[in-house]
Coordinates of N, CA and C and ligand atoms in Angstrom, one line a residue:
M11 N 0.7 -0.9 0.1 CA 0.2 0.0 0.3 C 0.6 1.5 0.2
K12 N 2.0 1.1 0.7 CA 2.6 2.6 1.1 C 3.5 2.6 -0.4
N13 N 4.0 1.5 -1.1 CA 4.6 1.8 -1.9 C 3.5 2.2 -3.4
I14 N 2.5 1.7 -3.2 CA 1.4 2.2 -4.5 C 1.1 3.9 -4.1
I15 N 1.0 4.4 -2.7 CA 1.4 6.1 -2.4 C 2.2 6.3 -3.0
L16 N 3.5 5.8 -2.9 CA 4.4 6.3 -2.8 C 4.7 6.8 -4.7
S17 N 4.3 5.9 -5.3 CA 4.6 5.8 -7.1 C 3.5 6.7 -7.4
L18 N 2.5 6.6 -6.6 CA 1.6 7.9 -7.1 C 1.7 9.2 -7.0
A19 N 2.5 9.3 -6.1 CA 3.5 10.9 -5.9 C 4.3 11.1 -6.7
I20 N 5.0 10.0 -6.9 CA 6.2 10.2 -7.9 C 5.6 10.6 -9.6
C21 N 4.3 9.9 -9.8 CA 3.8 10.0 -10.9 C 3.1 11.7 -11.5
L22 N 2.6 11.8 -10.2 CA 1.8 13.1 -10.2 C 2.4 14.6 -10.8
P23 N 2.0 15.5 -11.5 CA 2.8 16.5 -12.2 C 3.0 17.2 -11.2
A24 N 4.3 18.1 -11.4 CA 4.6 19.1 -10.6 C 3.4 20.0 -9.9
F25 N 2.8 20.3 -10.7 CA 1.5 21.4 -10.0 C 0.8 20.8 -9.3
A26 N 0.4 19.0 -9.1 CA -0.1 18.6 -8.0 C 0.0 18.7 -7.1
Q27 N 1.4 18.7 -6.5 CA 1.9 18.3 -5.6 C 1.3 19.0 -4.1
A28 N 1.3 18.2 -2.8 CA 0.6 18.7 -2.0 C 0.9 19.8 -1.4
Q29 N 2.2 20.8 -2.1 CA 2.7 21.9 -1.6 C 1.3 23.1 -2.5
P30 N 0.7 24.0 -2.0 CA 0.4 25.2 -2.3 C 1.3 25.7 -2.9
S31 N 0.9 26.4 -4.0 CA 1.7 27.0 -5.4 C 2.1 28.5 -4.7
S32 N 1.2 28.8 -3.6 CA 1.2 30.0 -3.0 C 0.6 30.2 -1.9
Q33 N 1.5 30.5 -0.8 CA 0.7 30.6 0.7 C 0.3 31.9 0.8
V34 N 0.1 32.8 -0.1 CA -1.0 33.7 -0.1 C -2.6 33.4 -0.4
A35 N -3.3 33.4 0.8 CA -4.7 32.7 0.3 C -5.5 34.1 0.4
W36 N -6.4 34.3 -0.7 CA -7.0 35.5 -0.9 C -8.5 36.0 0.0
T37 N -8.2 35.7 1.4 CA -9.2 36.0 2.2 C -9.7 37.3 2.2
P38 N -10.7 37.7 3.0 CA -11.3 39.3 2.7 C -10.1 40.1 3.3
E39 N -9.4 39.5 4.6 CA -8.5 40.6 5.5 C -7.4 40.4 4.7
Q40 N -7.1 39.5 4.5 CA -5.5 39.7 2.8 C -5.7 40.6 2.0
L41 N -7.1 40.4 1.0 CA -7.0 41.5 0.0 C -7.5 43.0 0.9
N42 N -8.2 43.1 1.7 CA -8.2 44.4 2.4 C -6.6 45.0 2.8
F43 N -5.7 43.8 3.5 CA -4.6 44.1 3.9 C -3.5 44.9 2.9
A44 N -3.8 44.2 1.6 CA -2.6 44.0 0.4 C -3.2 45.5 -0.5
K45 N -4.4 45.4 -0.3 CA -5.1 47.2 -0.9 C -4.9 48.1 0.1
A46 N -4.9 47.8 1.1 CA -4.2 49.2 2.0 C -2.9 49.9 2.5
G47 N -2.2 49.6 0.9 CA -0.8 50.3 0.9 C -0.7 51.5 1.4
D48 N 0.3 51.9 1.7 CA 0.7 53.8 2.1 C 1.5 54.0 0.7
P49 N 1.1 54.5 -0.4 CA 2.1 54.9 -1.6 C 3.2 55.7 -1.0
V50 N 2.9 57.1 -0.3 CA 4.1 57.5 0.3 C 5.4 57.0 1.0
K51 N 4.7 55.9 2.0 CA 5.7 54.8 2.7 C 6.7 54.2 1.7
G52 N 5.5 53.8 0.6 CA 6.1 53.2 -0.5 C 7.4 53.5 -1.4
Q53 N 7.1 54.8 -1.5 CA 8.2 55.5 -2.3 C 9.3 55.3 -1.4
E54 N 9.7 55.7 -0.2 CA 10.3 56.1 0.4 C 11.3 54.6 0.4
K55 N 10.7 53.5 0.8 CA 11.4 52.0 0.4 C 11.8 51.5 -0.7
A56 N 11.0 52.3 -2.0 CA 11.6 52.0 -3.5 C 12.7 52.5 -4.0
K57 N 13.4 53.4 -2.9 CA 15.0 53.5 -3.3 C 15.4 52.1 -3.6
L58 N 14.9 50.9 -2.5 CA 15.7 49.7 -2.9 C 15.8 49.1 -4.2
C59 N 14.7 49.3 -4.8 CA 14.4 49.0 -6.1 C 14.8 49.7 -7.5
G60 N 15.2 50.7 -7.4 CA 15.1 51.8 -8.5 C 16.5 51.1 -9.1
G61 N 17.7 50.8 -8.9 CA 18.9 50.0 -9.5 C 18.3 49.2 -10.8
C62 N 17.4 48.1 -10.2 CA 16.6 47.4 -11.2 C 15.1 48.0 -11.9
H63 N 14.3 48.6 -11.0 CA 13.0 48.1 -11.7 C 13.1 49.5 -11.8
G64 N 13.8 50.5 -12.1 CA 13.9 52.0 -12.7 C 13.0 53.0 -11.8
E65 N 13.5 54.1 -11.1 CA 12.8 55.1 -10.2 C 11.4 55.2 -10.4
K66 N 11.2 55.2 -11.9 CA 9.2 55.5 -11.9 C 8.8 54.0 -12.0
G67 N 9.6 52.7 -12.0 CA 9.0 51.4 -12.0 C 9.0 50.8 -13.2
I68 N 9.9 51.9 -14.5 CA 10.3 51.5 -15.6 C 11.3 50.6 -15.8
S69 N 11.7 49.2 -16.1 CA 12.9 48.6 -15.5 C 13.9 49.4 -16.2
A70 N 15.5 49.5 -16.1 CA 16.7 49.6 -17.1 C 16.7 48.2 -18.0
S71 N 16.2 47.2 -17.8 CA 16.6 46.0 -18.2 C 15.8 45.5 -18.8
P72 N 15.6 45.2 -20.2 CA 14.2 44.4 -20.9 C 13.9 43.2 -20.1
S73 N 15.0 42.8 -19.9 CA 15.0 41.2 -18.7 C 13.9 41.3 -17.5
Y74 N 14.0 42.9 -16.9 CA 13.4 42.9 -15.5 C 12.0 43.1 -15.9
P75 N 11.1 43.0 -15.2 CA 10.0 43.1 -15.5 C 9.5 45.0 -14.8
S76 N 8.8 45.6 -15.4 CA 8.5 47.0 -15.2 C 7.2 46.9 -14.0
L77 N 7.5 47.2 -13.2 CA 5.9 47.5 -12.3 C 4.9 48.8 -12.0
A78 N 5.4 49.4 -13.0 CA 4.4 50.4 -12.8 C 3.6 50.5 -13.3
G79 N 2.0 50.8 -12.7 CA 0.5 50.4 -13.2 C 0.4 49.1 -13.0
Q80 N 1.4 48.5 -12.5 CA 0.6 46.8 -12.1 C -0.4 47.0 -10.8
L81 N -1.2 45.9 -10.7 CA -2.2 45.7 -10.1 C -1.4 45.7 -8.5
P82 N -2.0 46.4 -7.5 CA -1.6 46.2 -6.3 C -1.4 45.4 -5.5
T83 N -2.4 44.2 -5.8 CA -3.0 43.1 -4.8 C -1.9 41.7 -5.8
Y84 N -1.5 42.0 -7.0 CA 0.2 41.1 -8.0 C 1.1 41.4 -6.9
L85 N 1.4 42.8 -7.0 CA 2.5 43.0 -6.6 C 2.9 42.4 -5.5
Y86 N 2.1 42.5 -4.7 CA 1.8 42.3 -3.2 C 2.2 40.6 -3.1
K87 N 1.4 40.0 -3.7 CA 1.3 38.6 -3.8 C 2.9 38.2 -4.5
Q88 N 3.2 38.5 -5.3 CA 4.5 38.1 -5.7 C 5.9 38.1 -4.6
L89 N 5.8 39.6 -3.9 CA 6.6 40.0 -2.8 C 7.0 39.0 -1.9
Q90 N 5.2 38.7 -1.8 CA 5.0 37.7 -0.3 C 5.6 36.0 -1.2
D91 N 5.7 35.9 -2.2 CA 5.8 34.4 -2.7 C 7.4 34.5 -2.5
Y92 N 8.0 35.4 -3.0 CA 9.6 35.7 -3.3 C 10.1 35.5 -1.6
S93 N 9.1 36.5 -0.6 CA 9.6 36.0 0.3 C 9.7 34.5 1.0
N94 N 8.7 33.8 0.8 CA 8.4 32.8 1.4 C 9.1 31.9 0.6
G95 N 9.4 31.9 -0.6 CA 10.2 30.8 -1.7 C 9.7 30.1 -2.3
S96 N 7.9 30.4 -2.5 CA 6.9 29.8 -3.3 C 7.6 30.1 -4.7
R97 N 8.1 31.4 -5.1 CA 8.9 32.0 -6.2 C 10.1 32.6 -5.7
Q98 N 11.0 32.2 -7.2 CA 12.3 32.0 -6.7 C 13.1 32.7 -7.5
D99 N 13.9 33.7 -7.4 CA 15.1 34.3 -8.2 C 15.8 34.6 -7.8
P100 N 17.4 34.8 -7.9 CA 18.4 34.9 -7.2 C 19.0 36.6 -6.7
M101 N 18.1 37.4 -7.8 CA 17.7 39.0 -7.3 C 16.8 39.1 -6.2
M102 N 15.6 38.3 -6.4 CA 14.5 38.7 -6.0 C 14.4 38.4 -4.2
D103 N 15.0 37.5 -4.2 CA 14.8 36.3 -2.8 C 15.3 36.8 -1.7
G104 N 16.4 37.7 -1.6 CA 17.0 38.5 -0.7 C 16.1 39.6 -0.1
V105 N 16.1 40.3 -1.3 CA 15.3 41.7 -1.5 C 14.3 41.7 -0.7
A106 N 13.2 40.6 -0.8 CA 12.3 40.2 -0.6 C 11.7 40.0 0.9
K107 N 12.7 39.2 1.4 CA 12.9 38.7 2.5 C 13.2 39.9 3.6
S108 N 13.4 40.9 3.6 CA 14.4 41.9 4.1 C 12.9 42.9 4.2
L109 N 11.6 42.5 3.7 CA 10.5 43.3 4.0 C 9.3 43.0 4.6
T110 N 8.9 43.7 5.3 CA 8.0 43.0 6.0 C 6.5 43.0 5.4
P111 N 5.6 42.7 5.8 CA 4.3 42.2 5.0 C 3.7 44.0 4.9
Q112 N 4.1 44.5 5.5 CA 3.4 45.8 5.7 C 3.9 47.1 4.6
D113 N 5.8 46.7 4.8 CA 6.3 47.4 3.3 C 5.7 46.4 1.8
A114 N 5.4 45.4 1.8 CA 5.3 45.1 0.6 C 3.8 45.8 0.0
A115 N 2.8 45.8 0.8 CA 2.0 46.6 0.7 C 2.1 47.7 0.4
D116 N 2.9 48.5 0.8 CA 3.0 49.9 0.3 C 3.9 50.2 -0.7
L117 N 5.0 49.0 -0.7 CA 5.8 49.5 -2.1 C 4.8 48.9 -3.3
A118 N 3.6 47.9 -3.2 CA 3.0 47.6 -3.8 C 2.0 48.6 -4.3
A119 N 1.4 49.6 -3.6 CA 0.7 50.5 -3.6 C 1.5 51.8 -4.2
W120 N 2.5 52.0 -4.1 CA 3.3 53.4 -5.0 C 3.6 52.4 -6.1
F121 N 3.8 51.6 -6.1 CA 4.7 50.9 -8.1 C 2.9 51.0 -8.8
A122 N 2.2 50.5 -8.2 CA 0.6 50.8 -8.8 C 0.2 52.5 -9.3
S123 N 0.8 52.7 -8.5 CA 0.3 54.3 -8.7 C 0.9 55.0 -9.7
L124 N 2.0 54.5 -10.3 CA 2.2 55.2 -11.5 C 2.2 55.0 -12.8
P125 N 2.4 55.9 -13.6 CA 1.5 55.4 -15.0 C 2.8 54.5 -15.8
P126 N 1.9 53.3 -16.0 CA 2.7 52.3 -17.1 C 3.8 52.6 -18.2
A127 N 4.9 51.8 -18.4 CA 5.8 51.9 -19.4 C 4.7 52.1 -20.5
F128 N 5.6 52.8 -21.7 CA 5.1 52.3 -22.7 C 6.7 52.9 -23.7
Q129 N 7.0 51.9 -24.1 CA 8.7 52.0 -24.8 C 8.8 51.7 -26.7
S130 N 7.9 50.3 -26.9 CA 7.4 49.9 -27.7 C 7.2 50.7 -28.8
R131 N 8.0 50.7 -30.1 CA 7.9 51.0 -31.2 C 7.3 50.6 -32.4
S132 N 7.5 49.2 -32.2 CA 7.3 48.3 -33.1 C 6.7 48.1 -34.1
P133 N 6.5 48.1 -35.7 CA 5.6 48.4 -36.1 C 4.5 47.0 -36.8
M134 N 5.8 45.7 -36.3 CA 5.5 44.5 -36.9 C 4.0 44.3 -36.2
V135 N 3.0 43.2 -37.0 CA 1.6 42.9 -36.4 C 1.9 41.5 -36.3
Y136 N 1.4 41.0 -35.1 CA 2.0 39.6 -34.6 C 0.4 39.2 -34.7
E137 N 0.4 38.3 -35.9 CA -0.9 38.0 -36.2 C -1.0 36.4 -35.2
Q138 N -0.1 35.9 -35.1 CA -0.4 34.3 -34.4 C -0.5 34.8 -33.3
A139 N 0.1 35.6 -32.4 CA -0.1 35.8 -31.0 C -1.4 36.3 -30.9
G140 N -1.7 37.7 -32.0 CA -3.1 38.4 -31.4 C -4.3 37.3 -31.5
N141 N -4.2 36.2 -32.5 CA -5.2 34.9 -32.4 C -5.2 34.6 -30.9
L142 N -4.2 34.1 -30.5 CA -3.8 33.2 -29.3 C -4.6 34.2 -28.1
V143 N -4.5 35.4 -28.1 CA -5.1 36.2 -27.4 C -6.7 36.4 -27.5
K144 N -7.3 36.8 -28.4 CA -8.7 36.7 -28.8 C -9.2 35.2 -28.9
N145 N -8.8 34.3 -29.5 CA -9.5 33.3 -29.9 C -8.9 32.0 -29.2
G146 N -7.7 32.0 -28.5 CA -7.6 30.4 -28.1 C -7.2 29.6 -29.0
D147 N -7.2 28.3 -28.1 CA -6.7 27.3 -29.6 C -7.5 26.3 -29.2
R148 N -8.7 26.1 -29.8 CA -9.8 24.6 -29.3 C -9.1 23.2 -29.6
D149 N -8.6 23.5 -30.4 CA -7.8 21.6 -30.1 C -7.0 21.2 -29.4
R150 N -6.1 22.4 -28.7 CA -4.8 22.9 -27.3 C -5.7 22.8 -26.4
M151 N -7.4 22.8 -26.2 CA -8.0 23.5 -25.1 C -7.4 24.7 -24.6
L152 N -6.8 25.2 -25.5 CA -6.1 26.9 -24.4 C -7.4 28.1 -24.7
P153 N -7.8 28.5 -23.6 CA -8.9 29.6 -23.6 C -7.7 30.7 -24.0
P154 N -8.6 31.7 -25.0 CA -8.1 32.5 -24.8 C -7.5 34.0 -23.6
C155 N -6.4 34.1 -23.9 CA -5.4 34.6 -22.7 C -6.1 36.2 -22.1
E156 N -6.9 36.5 -23.3 CA -7.8 37.8 -23.0 C -8.8 37.3 -21.8
V157 N -9.2 36.2 -21.7 CA -10.4 36.2 -20.9 C -10.0 36.3 -19.6
C158 N -8.6 36.0 -19.2 CA -8.6 36.5 -17.7 C -7.4 38.0 -17.9
H159 N -6.6 37.6 -19.1 CA -5.8 39.4 -19.0 C -6.7 40.7 -19.3
G160 N -7.8 40.4 -19.4 CA -8.6 41.1 -20.3 C -8.3 41.6 -21.7
S161 N -9.5 42.6 -22.3 CA -8.8 42.4 -23.9 C -7.5 43.4 -24.4
A162 N -7.2 44.2 -23.3 CA -6.6 45.3 -23.0 C -5.1 45.4 -22.5
G163 N -5.4 44.0 -22.1 CA -4.0 43.5 -21.1 C -3.3 43.8 -19.8
K164 N -5.1 44.4 -19.3 CA -4.8 45.3 -17.9 C -5.0 44.6 -16.9
G165 N -4.9 43.4 -17.0 CA -5.1 42.6 -15.8 C -6.4 42.7 -15.4
Q166 N -6.7 42.0 -14.3 CA -8.0 42.1 -13.3 C -7.9 41.4 -11.8
A167 N -9.3 41.4 -11.3 CA -9.4 41.0 -10.3 C -8.2 41.3 -8.9
M168 N -7.9 40.2 -8.5 CA -6.4 40.5 -7.4 C -5.2 40.2 -8.0
D169 N -5.1 39.1 -8.5 CA -4.0 38.5 -9.0 C -3.8 38.0 -10.7
I170 N -4.8 38.5 -11.2 CA -4.3 38.3 -12.9 C -3.3 40.0 -13.4
P171 N -2.1 39.3 -13.7 CA -1.4 40.5 -13.9 C -1.9 41.6 -14.9
A172 N -1.3 42.8 -14.8 CA -1.6 43.2 -16.7 C 0.2 43.1 -17.1
L173 N -0.3 42.7 -18.4 CA 0.8 42.8 -19.4 C 0.9 43.3 -20.6
S174 N 0.3 44.6 -20.5 CA 0.3 45.9 -21.7 C 1.4 46.2 -21.5
A175 N 2.3 46.6 -22.2 CA 3.6 47.6 -22.5 C 4.6 46.7 -21.4
Q176 N 4.3 45.7 -21.0 CA 5.3 44.9 -20.5 C 7.1 44.6 -21.1
N177 N 7.8 44.2 -20.9 CA 9.2 44.2 -21.8 C 8.8 42.8 -22.1
A178 N 9.2 42.5 -23.6 CA 8.5 41.6 -24.3 C 10.2 40.4 -23.4
A179 N 11.0 40.5 -23.6 CA 12.1 39.8 -23.0 C 11.3 39.2 -21.5
Y180 N 10.9 39.8 -20.8 CA 10.8 39.5 -19.9 C 9.5 38.5 -19.7
I181 N 8.4 38.8 -20.5 CA 7.0 38.0 -20.5 C 7.4 36.6 -20.8
S182 N 8.4 36.5 -21.8 CA 9.1 35.4 -22.6 C 9.7 35.0 -22.0
F183 N 10.6 35.2 -21.0 CA 11.4 34.6 -20.1 C 10.2 33.7 -18.7
T184 N 9.3 34.1 -18.2 CA 8.8 34.1 -17.3 C 7.3 33.4 -17.9
L185 N 7.1 33.1 -19.3 CA 6.4 32.3 -19.4 C 7.4 30.5 -19.9
K186 N 8.2 31.0 -20.3 CA 9.5 29.7 -20.6 C 9.5 29.3 -18.9
A187 N 9.6 29.8 -18.2 CA 9.4 29.5 -16.9 C 8.3 29.0 -15.6
F188 N 7.1 29.4 -16.4 CA 6.1 28.7 -16.4 C 5.7 27.2 -16.9
K189 N 6.2 27.3 -18.1 CA 6.5 26.0 -19.0 C 6.8 24.8 -18.4
S190 N 8.3 25.3 -17.7 CA 9.2 24.4 -17.6 C 8.7 24.2 -15.7
G191 N 8.2 24.5 -15.7 CA 7.6 24.1 -13.9 C 8.4 25.1 -12.9
Q192 N 9.4 25.7 -13.8 CA 10.8 26.7 -12.3 C 9.9 27.4 -11.7
R193 N 8.8 28.2 -12.4 CA 7.8 29.1 -11.7 C 6.7 28.6 -11.2
H194 N 6.5 28.5 -10.4 CA 5.0 27.4 -9.8 C 4.2 28.5 -8.9
N195 N 4.6 29.5 -9.0 CA 3.5 30.2 -8.0 C 2.0 30.7 -8.3
D196 N 1.7 30.0 -9.7 CA 0.5 30.3 -10.0 C -0.5 29.4 -9.2
I197 N -1.7 30.3 -8.5 CA -2.5 29.2 -7.5 C -3.6 28.7 -9.1
Y198 N -3.9 27.3 -8.6 CA -4.6 26.6 -9.2 C -3.7 26.1 -10.4
G199 N -2.2 26.3 -10.6 CA -1.6 26.1 -11.9 C -2.5 26.7 -13.2
R200 N -3.0 27.5 -13.1 CA -3.9 28.3 -14.1 C -2.5 28.3 -15.2
M201 N -1.6 29.1 -14.9 CA -0.7 29.8 -16.2 C 0.3 28.9 -16.6
R202 N 0.8 27.9 -15.3 CA 1.6 26.2 -15.9 C 0.7 25.4 -17.1
I203 N -0.6 25.5 -17.0 CA -1.3 24.5 -17.8 C -0.8 24.8 -18.6
L204 N -1.2 26.3 -19.1 CA -1.4 27.1 -20.3 C 0.1 26.9 -21.0
A205 N 1.0 27.6 -20.4 CA 2.1 27.7 -21.2 C 2.8 26.3 -21.1
E206 N 2.6 24.8 -20.9 CA 3.2 23.8 -21.2 C 2.6 23.6 -22.7
S207 N 1.5 24.2 -23.3 CA 1.0 23.8 -24.9 C 1.5 24.8 -25.3
L208 N 2.0 25.6 -25.3 CA 2.5 26.9 -26.0 C 4.0 26.6 -26.8
S209 N 4.3 26.9 -27.8 CA 5.6 26.5 -28.8 C 6.0 27.8 -28.2
D210 N 7.6 27.6 -28.1 CA 8.5 28.6 -27.7 C 8.4 29.9 -28.8
Q211 N 8.3 29.6 -30.1 CA 7.9 30.2 -30.8 C 6.9 31.1 -30.7
E212 N 5.8 30.5 -30.1 CA 4.5 31.7 -29.8 C 4.5 32.2 -28.7
I213 N 5.7 31.7 -27.7 CA 5.9 32.6 -26.5 C 6.8 33.9 -26.6
E214 N 7.7 33.8 -27.6 CA 8.4 34.7 -28.3 C 7.6 36.2 -28.9
E215 N 6.7 35.5 -29.5 CA 6.0 36.4 -30.2 C 4.2 36.8 -28.9
L216 N 4.1 36.5 -28.5 CA 3.3 36.7 -27.2 C 3.7 38.3 -26.4
G217 N 5.3 37.8 -26.2 CA 5.9 38.9 -25.7 C 5.9 40.0 -26.1
F218 N 6.3 40.3 -27.6 CA 5.7 41.3 -28.5 C 4.5 41.7 -28.6
Y219 N 3.7 41.4 -28.8 CA 2.2 41.3 -28.7 C 1.6 42.4 -27.7
Y220 N 2.4 41.8 -26.3 CA 1.7 42.9 -25.0 C 2.4 43.6 -25.2
Q221 N 4.0 43.6 -25.3 CA 5.0 45.1 -25.0 C 4.6 46.0 -25.8
N222 N 4.0 45.8 -27.2 CA 3.2 47.0 -28.0 C 1.6 47.4 -28.0
I223 N 1.0 47.0 -26.5 CA 0.1 47.7 -26.1 C 0.1 49.1 -25.2
R224 N -0.3 49.8 -25.7 CA -0.2 51.0 -25.0 C -1.8 51.1 -24.4
N225 N -1.6 51.2 -23.1 CA -3.3 51.8 -22.8 C -3.4 53.6 -22.5
Ligands
HEC15 C1 19.3 43.3 -8.4 C2 18.5 43.8 -9.3 C3 16.8 43.6 -8.8 C4 16.4 44.5 -7.1 C5 16.9 45.3 -6.4 C6 14.5 44.5 -7.2 N1 14.8 43.6 -8.5 FE1 12.4 43.2 -8.4 N2 12.7 41.8 -9.7 C7 14.3 41.7 -10.4 C8 14.3 40.6 -11.4 C9 15.7 40.0 -12.1 C10 12.9 40.1 -11.9 C11 12.3 38.8 -12.4 C12 12.6 37.4 -11.4 C13 12.4 36.6 -11.9 O1 12.0 36.1 -12.9 O2 11.1 35.7 -11.5 C14 11.8 40.9 -10.6 C15 11.0 41.0 -10.2 C16 9.6 41.2 -9.4 C17 8.6 41.7 -9.2 C18 8.0 40.6 -9.5 C19 7.4 41.0 -10.9 C20 6.0 40.3 -12.1 O3 5.8 41.1 -13.0 O4 6.2 39.1 -11.6 C21 8.4 42.1 -8.2 C22 6.5 42.5 -7.5 C23 9.3 43.4 -7.7 N3 10.3 42.6 -8.4 C24 9.5 43.9 -6.8 C25 10.6 44.4 -6.6 C26 10.6 45.3 -5.3 C27 9.3 46.0 -4.6 C28 11.9 45.9 -5.2 C29 12.6 46.7 -4.2 C30 12.3 46.6 -2.6 C31 12.8 45.2 -5.7 N4 12.3 44.3 -6.7 C32 14.1 45.2 -6.1 C33 15.4 42.2 -10.0 C34 15.3 43.4 -8.8
HEC16 C1 -7.6 31.4 -16.5 C2 -7.1 32.5 -16.6 C3 -5.9 33.1 -17.5 C4 -5.3 32.5 -18.5 C5 -6.3 32.3 -19.7 C6 -4.1 33.4 -19.2 N1 -3.7 33.9 -17.9 FE1 -1.7 34.3 -17.5 N2 -1.5 34.7 -15.6 C7 -3.3 34.4 -15.0 C8 -2.4 34.7 -13.4 C9 -3.5 34.1 -12.3 C10 -1.2 35.2 -13.5 C11 -0.4 35.1 -12.1 C12 -0.1 34.1 -11.4 C13 1.0 34.3 -10.1 O1 0.1 34.5 -9.3 O2 2.0 34.8 -10.6 C14 -0.7 35.0 -14.9 C15 0.4 35.4 -15.0 C16 0.8 35.5 -16.5 C17 2.0 35.8 -16.8 C18 3.3 36.3 -15.5 C19 2.9 38.3 -15.7 C20 4.0 38.7 -15.0 O3 4.7 40.1 -14.7 O4 5.1 37.8 -14.3 C21 2.3 36.1 -18.1 C22 3.4 36.3 -19.0 C23 0.8 35.4 -18.6 N3 0.2 35.5 -17.7 C24 0.7 35.7 -20.4 C25 -0.4 34.6 -20.4 C26 -0.8 34.7 -21.6 C27 0.3 34.5 -23.4 C28 -1.9 33.8 -21.7 C29 -2.5 33.6 -22.9 C30 -1.7 32.3 -24.3 C31 -2.7 33.8 -20.4 N4 -1.7 34.5 -19.4 C32 -3.5 33.4 -20.5 C33 -4.6 34.0 -15.6 C34 -4.1 33.3 -16.8

């Protein structure tokens, strides 16, 4: 019996492990706390972040995410996820561990209050990506991205991030991380399941598609 349980556990896909993918549970208390950050205090603490994410939340390197205009609750969740190891990154782990939950809420409020970045001027039309975003793909049971991320890529609810004007290189990098399971902090595995069936070429194109959206 023990052996059967053991082999079952080994066969389960990464996202079905007993460990929850995130320790952030959206109780009304948690949600109110995450929404009630103080942007003025956040601005003060953001000095720690400017070197990588830019003083105004517009990141200096295309492989780092911009934070300006992102949903505060999404930012708060990510900081908590890095802090407790649900999401891992050598550059973020230490920073996030040094923050209290109050710091995280304040920083989230500050970056969310800033106007989003728009740096892309690419005249390219990304048809394949546009089709995935608007229609998904029935054969692969892929829902359209916009069902969750919104038609203008603005994100919604508490933890579905805005993607519009985000750096293409970062979007592709993080989609590949969901695809390989290296990033696994999405509650219910919502992104891992989808990313698994995207080709690397689609992932590249989706990055540019979203980077090109100005809200
Ligand atoms: C040394 C560079 C560096 C510093 C300093 C830094 N970050 Fe980051 N940050 C990164 C990188 C790189 C990523 C992407 C990591 C990954 O792929 O998981 C990231 C990711 C994030 C994310 C996730 C964004 C998303 O779209 O999912 C948040 C939120 C964040 N950082 C907030 C902060 C805050 C707040 C500070 C300051 C207290 C800070 N970072 C300081 C490099 C840095
Ligand atoms: C069922 C809802 C759902 C659908 C459909 C969906 N997403 Fe997501 N997506 C999410 C959630 C929830 C997260 C946040 C995960 C977390 O908590 O870290 C996310 C996160 C992301 C991120 C990470 C952003 C960041 O700043 O790190 C990218 C990129 C992304 N999605 C792209 C896509 C693309 C491209 C599609 C379509 C192929 C898609 N998503 C379809 C729910 C969805």
